[in-house]
Amino acid sequence: MKRIFVISLVLVSASVWAQSTPFTSLPFTVENNHIYFYCKVNETDSIKFLFDTGANGSVINKQSLKKLNLNINGKSLNQGSNGVNEVESSSGNKIKIGNILKKDISFTIISFETDKFDGVFGTDLMKGHIIEIDYHNLKLNFFIKNDNSINYTEFTKLKLYSSDIYPSYIKSTIIIKGKKYKGLFGLDTGADNVLTIASPFAKKNDFINKATKIGSSRFLGSNGVEYEMPIVLFPEVEFAKKHLYRIPAALSNVTEGIDATDKLAGFFGNAFLNKFNIILDYDNGNIYFRLNNNLYKEYYE
């Protein structure tokens, strides 16, 4: 989706704060609103992963199988944004994340039709540590579980929900002409867009007529199916006790897949989430947000 949007800006504090020493810290790059970093899988080093809070399992890109030589020994179901399909899987693997070694790891095998990355780092691999996405220093910081020395100064703490419905979601609110539309919203660092509204929530609240339509866009789900959605502009969104304005959102109209769920209101993509430094604590069900300098960047450059 290549579209430039303008948002209202909120001034934030730029104070420097001290942080405890992480158990391991890995640099990441941001490419097209995606977070990428490198791990070692089995005996192969420098495997490029997409950091994805919207994936409950981890994935190896089918285009990268030759360099990894994985043992394909099973099948699993892949639930994409607009449907479900059966894919191959590999179990009994090891992954080295900086100083962290995880064993007996299962990977789903999905073809992403690109060789720009090798796999998806899902929430199954995020559990067991507290993880900070530090956009100031472009680092993923992994802290020991229940580390009491972490400095949460200026962070807003929220309840982080995780279930079979979706691995990462919080409460948030859309505001149109003073009326509040509250719901549970997924957090998807693996998506490069701003906000997608699930089709039942969009239809129930008639957002196509209540919000200003500014265009449409085509999306490709992980199941390989492409579809088109209208894009509207929400005047205000309350997120992590902050108010952000003029938020572009895609209104889903699919009937299958996670975008068709009636359990969640929608999904914030990384074009929105990257405006916050985020600390993830899946084991205790907490998440922390702190506005960063990306707030001043346009959603799509």
mmCIF file of C-alpha atoms in Angstrom:
data_model
loop_
_atom_site.group_PDB
_atom_site.id
_atom_site.type_symbol
_atom_site.label_atom_id
_atom_site.label_comp_id
_atom_site.label_asym_id
_atom_site.label_seq_id
_atom_site.Cartn_x
_atom_site.Cartn_y
_atom_site.Cartn_z
ATOM 1 C CA MET A 1 0.000 0.000 0.000
ATOM 2 C CA LYS A 2 1.757 3.182 -1.179
ATOM 3 C CA ARG A 3 -0.184 6.177 0.121
ATOM 4 C CA ILE A 4 0.901 9.254 2.061
ATOM 5 C CA PHE A 5 -1.205 10.402 5.000
ATOM 6 C CA VAL A 6 -0.983 13.479 7.213
ATOM 7 C CA ILE A 7 -1.625 13.245 10.957
ATOM 8 C CA SER A 8 -1.860 15.723 13.788
ATOM 9 C CA LEU A 9 1.175 15.620 16.064
ATOM 10 C CA VAL A 10 1.312 15.297 19.824
ATOM 11 C CA LEU A 11 4.340 16.726 21.643
ATOM 12 C CA VAL A 12 6.099 14.218 23.873
ATOM 13 C CA SER A 13 8.882 14.361 26.403
ATOM 14 C CA ALA A 14 12.353 13.567 25.118
ATOM 15 C CA SER A 15 13.918 12.949 28.509
ATOM 16 C CA VAL A 16 16.660 10.382 28.848
ATOM 17 C CA TRP A 17 15.954 7.459 31.153
ATOM 18 C CA ALA A 18 18.129 4.731 32.574
ATOM 19 C CA GLN A 19 17.484 1.095 31.783
ATOM 20 C CA SER A 20 18.684 -2.159 33.276
ATOM 21 C CA THR A 21 21.104 -4.319 31.321
ATOM 22 C CA PRO A 22 19.324 -6.802 29.032
ATOM 23 C CA PHE A 23 20.338 -10.464 28.975
ATOM 24 C CA THR A 24 20.882 -10.103 25.233
ATOM 25 C CA SER A 25 20.435 -7.209 22.827
ATOM 26 C CA LEU A 26 20.134 -7.500 19.052
ATOM 27 C CA PRO A 27 20.160 -4.703 16.451
ATOM 28 C CA PHE A 28 17.249 -4.540 14.048
ATOM 29 C CA THR A 29 16.481 -2.776 10.810
ATOM 30 C CA VAL A 30 13.192 -1.259 9.703
ATOM 31 C CA GLU A 31 12.230 -2.005 6.105
ATOM 32 C CA ASN A 32 8.806 -0.979 4.796
ATOM 33 C CA ASN A 33 7.524 -0.695 8.384
ATOM 34 C CA HIS A 34 8.783 -4.203 9.245
ATOM 35 C CA ILE A 35 11.248 -5.131 12.019
ATOM 36 C CA TYR A 36 14.020 -7.487 10.863
ATOM 37 C CA PHE A 37 16.847 -9.065 12.871
ATOM 38 C CA TYR A 38 19.153 -12.086 12.629
ATOM 39 C CA CYS A 39 19.238 -15.419 14.502
ATOM 40 C CA LYS A 40 20.968 -18.775 14.129
ATOM 41 C CA VAL A 41 18.761 -21.757 13.210
ATOM 42 C CA ASN A 42 20.288 -25.187 13.853
ATOM 43 C CA GLU A 43 23.799 -24.826 12.379
ATOM 44 C CA THR A 44 23.020 -21.977 9.969
ATOM 45 C CA ASP A 45 23.813 -18.439 11.130
ATOM 46 C CA SER A 46 22.537 -15.043 9.938
ATOM 47 C CA ILE A 47 18.936 -16.117 9.313
ATOM 48 C CA LYS A 48 16.826 -12.991 8.788
ATOM 49 C CA PHE A 49 13.584 -12.956 10.797
ATOM 50 C CA LEU A 50 10.538 -10.692 10.781
ATOM 51 C CA PHE A 51 9.535 -9.827 14.383
ATOM 52 C CA ASP A 52 5.789 -10.512 14.418
ATOM 53 C CA THR A 53 3.498 -10.074 17.445
ATOM 54 C CA GLY A 54 0.594 -11.105 15.222
ATOM 55 C CA ALA A 55 1.923 -14.656 14.716
ATOM 56 C CA ASN A 56 1.332 -17.253 17.428
ATOM 57 C CA GLY A 57 3.815 -19.618 15.770
ATOM 58 C CA SER A 58 7.131 -19.139 14.012
ATOM 59 C CA VAL A 59 7.668 -19.624 10.287
ATOM 60 C CA ILE A 60 10.412 -20.425 7.807
ATOM 61 C CA ASN A 61 10.040 -18.912 4.357
ATOM 62 C CA LYS A 62 9.818 -21.697 1.793
ATOM 63 C CA GLN A 63 12.246 -19.737 -0.417
ATOM 64 C CA SER A 64 14.923 -20.188 2.322
ATOM 65 C CA LEU A 65 14.663 -23.957 2.794
ATOM 66 C CA LYS A 66 17.777 -24.690 0.745
ATOM 67 C CA LYS A 67 20.063 -22.728 3.068
ATOM 68 C CA LEU A 68 18.552 -24.313 6.209
ATOM 69 C CA ASN A 69 18.167 -27.958 5.227
ATOM 70 C CA LEU A 70 15.256 -28.491 7.641
ATOM 71 C CA ASN A 71 13.600 -31.843 8.268
ATOM 72 C CA ILE A 72 10.029 -31.459 6.959
ATOM 73 C CA ASN A 73 8.095 -33.882 9.141
ATOM 74 C CA GLY A 74 4.534 -32.637 9.545
ATOM 75 C CA LYS A 75 1.640 -30.463 8.437
ATOM 76 C CA SER A 76 -0.267 -27.641 10.124
ATOM 77 C CA LEU A 77 -2.983 -25.092 9.422
ATOM 78 C CA ASN A 78 -2.011 -21.515 8.629
ATOM 79 C CA GLN A 79 -4.673 -18.975 9.531
ATOM 80 C CA GLY A 80 -4.142 -15.919 7.362
ATOM 81 C CA SER A 81 -5.898 -12.577 7.476
ATOM 82 C CA ASN A 82 -8.495 -13.750 4.976
ATOM 83 C CA GLY A 83 -8.545 -17.539 5.127
ATOM 84 C CA VAL A 84 -6.978 -20.829 6.254
ATOM 85 C CA ASN A 85 -4.735 -23.207 4.315
ATOM 86 C CA GLU A 86 -2.713 -26.349 5.073
ATOM 87 C CA VAL A 87 1.084 -26.055 5.018
ATOM 88 C CA GLU A 88 4.131 -28.188 5.827
ATOM 89 C CA SER A 89 5.998 -27.954 9.132
ATOM 90 C CA SER A 90 9.317 -28.895 10.715
ATOM 91 C CA SER A 91 9.852 -29.853 14.384
ATOM 92 C CA GLY A 92 12.881 -30.531 16.588
ATOM 93 C CA ASN A 93 14.856 -27.420 15.637
ATOM 94 C CA LYS A 94 17.138 -25.100 17.618
ATOM 95 C CA ILE A 95 17.285 -21.320 17.441
ATOM 96 C CA LYS A 96 19.974 -19.046 18.923
ATOM 97 C CA ILE A 97 18.802 -15.488 19.670
ATOM 98 C CA GLY A 98 21.925 -13.646 20.721
ATOM 99 C CA ASN A 99 22.865 -15.404 23.993
ATOM 100 C CA ILE A 100 19.532 -17.251 24.210
ATOM 101 C CA LEU A 101 19.240 -20.836 22.990
ATOM 102 C CA LYS A 102 15.798 -22.385 22.493
ATOM 103 C CA LYS A 103 15.406 -26.066 21.634
ATOM 104 C CA ASP A 104 12.715 -28.328 20.207
ATOM 105 C CA ILE A 105 11.291 -25.510 18.090
ATOM 106 C CA SER A 106 8.627 -26.093 15.449
ATOM 107 C CA PHE A 107 8.462 -24.001 12.299
ATOM 108 C CA THR A 108 5.584 -23.726 9.865
ATOM 109 C CA ILE A 109 6.731 -23.573 6.231
ATOM 110 C CA ILE A 110 5.046 -20.799 4.218
ATOM 111 C CA SER A 111 5.910 -19.403 0.812
ATOM 112 C CA PHE A 112 6.103 -15.606 0.947
ATOM 113 C CA GLU A 113 7.106 -15.334 -2.726
ATOM 114 C CA THR A 114 10.185 -13.291 -1.770
ATOM 115 C CA ASP A 115 13.771 -13.906 -0.698
ATOM 116 C CA LYS A 116 14.040 -10.671 1.307
ATOM 117 C CA PHE A 117 13.682 -12.511 4.631
ATOM 118 C CA ASP A 118 14.028 -16.075 5.854
ATOM 119 C CA GLY A 119 11.376 -16.467 8.520
ATOM 120 C CA VAL A 120 8.858 -15.060 10.982
ATOM 121 C CA PHE A 121 9.693 -14.794 14.690
ATOM 122 C CA GLY A 122 6.339 -15.387 16.408
ATOM 123 C CA THR A 123 5.070 -15.019 19.962
ATOM 124 C CA ASP A 124 5.908 -18.657 20.751
ATOM 125 C CA LEU A 125 9.572 -17.567 20.729
ATOM 126 C CA MET A 126 8.896 -14.302 22.610
ATOM 127 C CA LYS A 127 7.588 -16.055 25.725
ATOM 128 C CA GLY A 128 10.047 -16.725 28.535
ATOM 129 C CA HIS A 129 11.613 -13.250 28.347
ATOM 130 C CA ILE A 130 10.552 -9.627 28.624
ATOM 131 C CA ILE A 131 11.287 -7.951 25.290
ATOM 132 C CA GLU A 132 11.694 -4.247 24.540
ATOM 133 C CA ILE A 133 11.350 -2.884 21.009
ATOM 134 C CA ASP A 134 13.656 0.129 21.308
ATOM 135 C CA TYR A 135 13.167 2.391 18.299
ATOM 136 C CA HIS A 136 15.523 5.030 19.694
ATOM 137 C CA ASN A 137 18.500 2.691 19.406
ATOM 138 C CA LEU A 138 17.055 0.191 16.883
ATOM 139 C CA LYS A 139 17.518 -2.751 19.242
ATOM 140 C CA LEU A 140 15.500 -5.690 20.508
ATOM 141 C CA ASN A 141 16.357 -6.048 24.192
ATOM 142 C CA PHE A 142 15.645 -9.421 25.833
ATOM 143 C CA PHE A 143 15.420 -9.321 29.636
ATOM 144 C CA ILE A 144 15.232 -12.207 32.075
ATOM 145 C CA LYS A 145 11.677 -13.205 32.970
ATOM 146 C CA ASN A 146 10.411 -11.205 35.991
ATOM 147 C CA ASP A 147 13.438 -8.854 35.937
ATOM 148 C CA ASN A 148 12.543 -6.317 38.653
ATOM 149 C CA SER A 149 15.241 -3.820 37.669
ATOM 150 C CA ILE A 150 13.619 -2.780 34.364
ATOM 151 C CA ASN A 151 12.878 0.952 34.330
ATOM 152 C CA TYR A 152 9.334 1.587 33.116
ATOM 153 C CA THR A 153 9.585 5.389 33.521
ATOM 154 C CA GLU A 154 7.254 7.221 31.074
ATOM 155 C CA PHE A 155 5.748 3.935 29.879
ATOM 156 C CA THR A 156 1.995 3.328 30.044
ATOM 157 C CA LYS A 157 1.099 -0.140 31.322
ATOM 158 C CA LEU A 158 -1.811 -2.056 29.798
ATOM 159 C CA LYS A 159 -3.219 -5.550 30.053
ATOM 160 C CA LEU A 160 -1.884 -7.724 27.227
ATOM 161 C CA TYR A 161 -4.354 -10.372 26.178
ATOM 162 C CA SER A 162 -3.357 -13.572 24.407
ATOM 163 C CA SER A 163 -5.626 -16.456 23.435
ATOM 164 C CA ASP A 164 -6.466 -18.904 20.684
ATOM 165 C CA ILE A 165 -8.248 -16.008 18.969
ATOM 166 C CA TYR A 166 -5.081 -13.950 18.543
ATOM 167 C CA PRO A 167 -1.677 -13.897 20.287
ATOM 168 C CA SER A 168 -1.504 -10.166 21.174
ATOM 169 C CA TYR A 169 -4.350 -7.715 21.782
ATOM 170 C CA ILE A 170 -5.370 -4.807 24.014
ATOM 171 C CA LYS A 171 -8.342 -2.540 24.642
ATOM 172 C CA SER A 172 -8.557 0.603 22.518
ATOM 173 C CA THR A 173 -11.160 3.108 21.312
ATOM 174 C CA ILE A 174 -12.113 4.821 18.054
ATOM 175 C CA ILE A 175 -13.751 8.241 18.499
ATOM 176 C CA ILE A 176 -15.971 9.832 15.826
ATOM 177 C CA LYS A 177 -17.816 13.093 16.585
ATOM 178 C CA GLY A 178 -17.529 12.437 20.301
ATOM 179 C CA LYS A 179 -18.932 8.895 20.142
ATOM 180 C CA LYS A 180 -16.669 6.137 21.390
ATOM 181 C CA TYR A 181 -16.392 2.741 19.715
ATOM 182 C CA LYS A 182 -14.551 0.494 22.159
ATOM 183 C CA GLY A 183 -13.110 -2.922 21.427
ATOM 184 C CA LEU A 184 -10.241 -5.362 21.607
ATOM 185 C CA PHE A 185 -7.564 -4.661 19.006
ATOM 186 C CA GLY A 186 -4.789 -6.963 17.830
ATOM 187 C CA LEU A 187 -1.173 -5.774 17.780
ATOM 188 C CA ASP A 188 0.541 -6.867 14.571
ATOM 189 C CA THR A 189 4.171 -5.798 14.153
ATOM 190 C CA GLY A 190 4.276 -8.167 11.179
ATOM 191 C CA ALA A 191 1.826 -6.008 9.186
ATOM 192 C CA ASP A 192 3.118 -2.915 7.388
ATOM 193 C CA ASN A 193 -0.190 -1.034 7.471
ATOM 194 C CA VAL A 194 -1.707 1.315 10.075
ATOM 195 C CA LEU A 195 -5.031 -0.132 11.186
ATOM 196 C CA THR A 196 -7.417 -2.766 9.827
ATOM 197 C CA ILE A 197 -10.964 -2.994 11.152
ATOM 198 C CA ALA A 198 -12.435 -6.516 11.278
ATOM 199 C CA SER A 199 -15.405 -6.875 8.929
ATOM 200 C CA PRO A 200 -18.083 -7.549 11.626
ATOM 201 C CA PHE A 201 -17.011 -4.499 13.693
ATOM 202 C CA ALA A 202 -16.834 -2.304 10.573
ATOM 203 C CA LYS A 203 -20.291 -3.393 9.426
ATOM 204 C CA LYS A 204 -21.900 -3.191 12.876
ATOM 205 C CA ASN A 205 -20.776 0.411 13.352
ATOM 206 C CA ASP A 206 -21.300 1.497 9.709
ATOM 207 C CA PHE A 207 -17.828 3.044 9.540
ATOM 208 C CA ILE A 208 -17.977 3.277 5.739
ATOM 209 C CA ASN A 209 -20.610 6.009 6.157
ATOM 210 C CA LYS A 210 -19.468 7.523 9.463
ATOM 211 C CA ALA A 211 -15.802 8.023 8.549
ATOM 212 C CA THR A 212 -14.326 9.836 5.564
ATOM 213 C CA LYS A 213 -13.349 7.491 2.732
ATOM 214 C CA ILE A 214 -9.961 8.430 1.303
ATOM 215 C CA GLY A 215 -9.249 5.537 -1.058
ATOM 216 C CA SER A 216 -8.843 1.780 -1.270
ATOM 217 C CA SER A 217 -5.997 -0.680 -1.252
ATOM 218 C CA ARG A 218 -5.216 -4.269 -2.147
ATOM 219 C CA PHE A 219 -3.790 -6.614 0.497
ATOM 220 C CA LEU A 220 -2.111 -10.002 0.266
ATOM 221 C CA GLY A 221 -2.772 -12.426 3.132
ATOM 222 C CA SER A 222 -0.250 -15.052 4.289
ATOM 223 C CA ASN A 223 -2.469 -17.674 2.630
ATOM 224 C CA GLY A 224 -1.663 -16.080 -0.746
ATOM 225 C CA VAL A 225 -5.120 -14.607 -1.392
ATOM 226 C CA GLU A 226 -5.319 -10.954 -2.466
ATOM 227 C CA TYR A 227 -8.290 -8.728 -1.694
ATOM 228 C CA GLU A 228 -9.330 -5.067 -1.739
ATOM 229 C CA MET A 229 -10.524 -2.908 1.165
ATOM 230 C CA PRO A 230 -11.763 0.700 1.405
ATOM 231 C CA ILE A 231 -9.546 3.106 3.373
ATOM 232 C CA VAL A 232 -11.171 5.624 5.719
ATOM 233 C CA LEU A 233 -9.820 8.333 7.999
ATOM 234 C CA PHE A 234 -10.749 8.103 11.682
ATOM 235 C CA PRO A 235 -10.624 11.535 13.342
ATOM 236 C CA GLU A 236 -9.359 10.215 16.700
ATOM 237 C CA VAL A 237 -8.090 7.023 18.327
ATOM 238 C CA GLU A 238 -7.436 6.511 22.033
ATOM 239 C CA PHE A 239 -4.499 4.120 22.397
ATOM 240 C CA ALA A 240 -2.439 3.418 25.534
ATOM 241 C CA LYS A 241 -4.125 6.387 27.264
ATOM 242 C CA LYS A 242 -2.922 8.711 24.495
ATOM 243 C CA HIS A 243 -5.048 10.388 21.828
ATOM 244 C CA LEU A 244 -3.811 10.265 18.229
ATOM 245 C CA TYR A 245 -5.571 11.973 15.353
ATOM 246 C CA ARG A 246 -6.410 11.428 11.676
ATOM 247 C CA ILE A 247 -5.695 7.694 11.621
ATOM 248 C CA PRO A 248 -6.085 5.928 8.238
ATOM 249 C CA ALA A 249 -7.791 2.550 8.530
ATOM 250 C CA ALA A 250 -8.726 -0.254 6.150
ATOM 251 C CA LEU A 251 -12.260 -1.624 6.525
ATOM 252 C CA SER A 252 -12.170 -5.368 6.006
ATOM 253 C CA ASN A 253 -14.963 -6.950 3.990
ATOM 254 C CA VAL A 254 -13.762 -10.573 3.997
ATOM 255 C CA THR A 255 -15.864 -13.469 5.265
ATOM 256 C CA GLU A 256 -13.047 -15.849 6.265
ATOM 257 C CA GLY A 257 -9.843 -15.631 8.282
ATOM 258 C CA ILE A 258 -8.881 -13.492 11.237
ATOM 259 C CA ASP A 259 -10.051 -10.252 9.558
ATOM 260 C CA ALA A 260 -13.571 -11.713 9.649
ATOM 261 C CA THR A 261 -13.563 -12.447 13.394
ATOM 262 C CA ASP A 262 -16.288 -11.031 15.623
ATOM 263 C CA LYS A 263 -14.055 -11.446 18.695
ATOM 264 C CA LEU A 264 -11.757 -8.517 17.874
ATOM 265 C CA ALA A 265 -12.515 -5.025 16.609
ATOM 266 C CA GLY A 266 -9.414 -4.690 14.460
ATOM 267 C CA PHE A 267 -5.638 -4.847 14.199
ATOM 268 C CA PHE A 268 -2.978 -2.156 14.565
ATOM 269 C CA GLY A 269 -0.110 -2.670 12.110
ATOM 270 C CA ASN A 270 3.489 -1.612 12.548
ATOM 271 C CA ALA A 271 3.045 1.660 10.648
ATOM 272 C CA PHE A 272 1.087 2.694 13.764
ATOM 273 C CA LEU A 273 2.888 0.667 16.460
ATOM 274 C CA ASN A 274 6.344 1.955 15.519
ATOM 275 C CA LYS A 275 5.410 5.324 17.010
ATOM 276 C CA PHE A 276 5.901 3.691 20.415
ATOM 277 C CA ASN A 277 8.760 2.000 22.192
ATOM 278 C CA ILE A 278 7.111 -1.190 23.427
ATOM 279 C CA ILE A 279 7.918 -3.625 26.241
ATOM 280 C CA LEU A 280 6.282 -7.058 25.902
ATOM 281 C CA ASP A 281 5.745 -9.319 28.917
ATOM 282 C CA TYR A 282 3.690 -12.256 27.654
ATOM 283 C CA ASP A 283 4.281 -14.405 30.726
ATOM 284 C CA ASN A 284 2.669 -11.859 33.068
ATOM 285 C CA GLY A 285 0.152 -10.529 30.533
ATOM 286 C CA ASN A 286 1.451 -6.953 30.492
ATOM 287 C CA ILE A 287 2.523 -4.519 27.777
ATOM 288 C CA TYR A 288 4.074 -1.058 28.080
ATOM 289 C CA PHE A 289 4.010 1.825 25.574
ATOM 290 C CA ARG A 290 6.086 5.013 25.345
ATOM 291 C CA LEU A 291 5.759 7.492 22.477
ATOM 292 C CA ASN A 292 8.971 7.988 20.502
ATOM 293 C CA ASN A 293 10.268 10.252 17.735
ATOM 294 C CA ASN A 294 8.521 8.212 15.041
ATOM 295 C CA LEU A 295 5.380 10.075 16.034
ATOM 296 C CA TYR A 296 6.593 12.878 13.784
ATOM 297 C CA LYS A 297 6.967 10.654 10.742
ATOM 298 C CA GLU A 298 4.253 10.144 8.149
ATOM 299 C CA TYR A 299 2.677 6.703 8.109
ATOM 300 C CA TYR A 300 3.797 6.019 4.547
ATOM 301 C CA GLU A 301 6.840 7.732 3.052
#
